[in-house]
Amino acid sequence: MRTSFNIPDDLLSEFDETWQSEGLDSRSRGVREAMQEYIEVHTRLEDIAGDVVVIIAFDYEHEAVIEDIHDVQHQFQDVITITNHIHEGEWCLETLFYRGPAERIRNLTYHLRNFDAVSRVKLMLLAEH
């Protein structure tokens, strides 16, 4: 099946360099592998159950989304126990320490990933009860 995507030039350039340096046969092969990895990460997140302890790290463009990020964090303040925020130029890196129900960590993660100005959201599961 053929499809098309809107991808920023710099991301596509970096992706092309990566799959070529790994010796893959085509960009399509690299995209298929990236999609499979995305599905695996999503499935692991969906499989978490019970109460969990998680560290969430994400980066975002400060001016574009800071108020929205604060709003989301306030919605989850009952389960976010610690936050850490640093600036890197126009971008920010934030870490959250989370303790609570797995369903809420999924909701928080999906909220954060839904902002265009958030580049990455990574989770580290520390405990599952």
PDB file of C-alpha atoms in Angstrom, residues 38-50 52 101-111 113 123 125 128:
ATOM      1  CA  TYR A  38       5.602   2.421  17.916  1.00  0.00           C
ATOM      2  CA  ILE A  39       2.968  -0.319  18.062  1.00  0.00           C
ATOM      3  CA  GLU A  40       5.053  -2.339  20.558  1.00  0.00           C
ATOM      4  CA  VAL A  41       5.464   0.686  22.847  1.00  0.00           C
ATOM      5  CA  HIS A  42       1.732   1.422  22.647  1.00  0.00           C
ATOM      6  CA  THR A  43       0.845  -2.199  23.404  1.00  0.00           C
ATOM      7  CA  ARG A  44       3.143  -2.243  26.462  1.00  0.00           C
ATOM      8  CA  LEU A  45       1.488   0.942  27.727  1.00  0.00           C
ATOM      9  CA  GLU A  46      -1.967  -0.548  27.216  1.00  0.00           C
ATOM     10  CA  ASP A  47      -0.968  -3.759  29.045  1.00  0.00           C
ATOM     11  CA  ILE A  48       0.057  -2.001  32.282  1.00  0.00           C
ATOM     12  CA  ALA A  49      -2.427  -2.699  35.079  1.00  0.00           C
ATOM     13  CA  GLY A  50      -2.993  -1.776  38.712  1.00  0.00           C
ATOM     14  CA  VAL A  52       2.199   1.991  39.003  1.00  0.00           C
ATOM     15  CA  PRO A 101      -3.568   3.948  38.590  1.00  0.00           C
ATOM     16  CA  ALA A 102      -2.308   2.644  35.255  1.00  0.00           C
ATOM     17  CA  GLU A 103      -5.375   4.012  33.457  1.00  0.00           C
ATOM     18  CA  ARG A 104      -4.482   7.553  34.508  1.00  0.00           C
ATOM     19  CA  ILE A 105      -0.876   7.199  33.328  1.00  0.00           C
ATOM     20  CA  ARG A 106      -2.203   6.179  29.919  1.00  0.00           C
ATOM     21  CA  ASN A 107      -4.507   9.225  29.865  1.00  0.00           C
ATOM     22  CA  LEU A 108      -1.683  11.555  30.924  1.00  0.00           C
ATOM     23  CA  THR A 109       0.655  10.121  28.299  1.00  0.00           C
ATOM     24  CA  TYR A 110      -1.919  10.448  25.519  1.00  0.00           C
ATOM     25  CA  HIS A 111      -2.696  14.043  26.582  1.00  0.00           C
ATOM     26  CA  ARG A 113       1.530  13.225  23.038  1.00  0.00           C
ATOM     27  CA  LEU A 123       7.997   6.448  30.091  1.00  0.00           C
ATOM     28  CA  LEU A 125       7.973   1.948  34.461  1.00  0.00           C
ATOM     29  CA  GLU A 128       3.646  -2.226  38.937  1.00  0.00           C
TER      30      GLU A 128
END
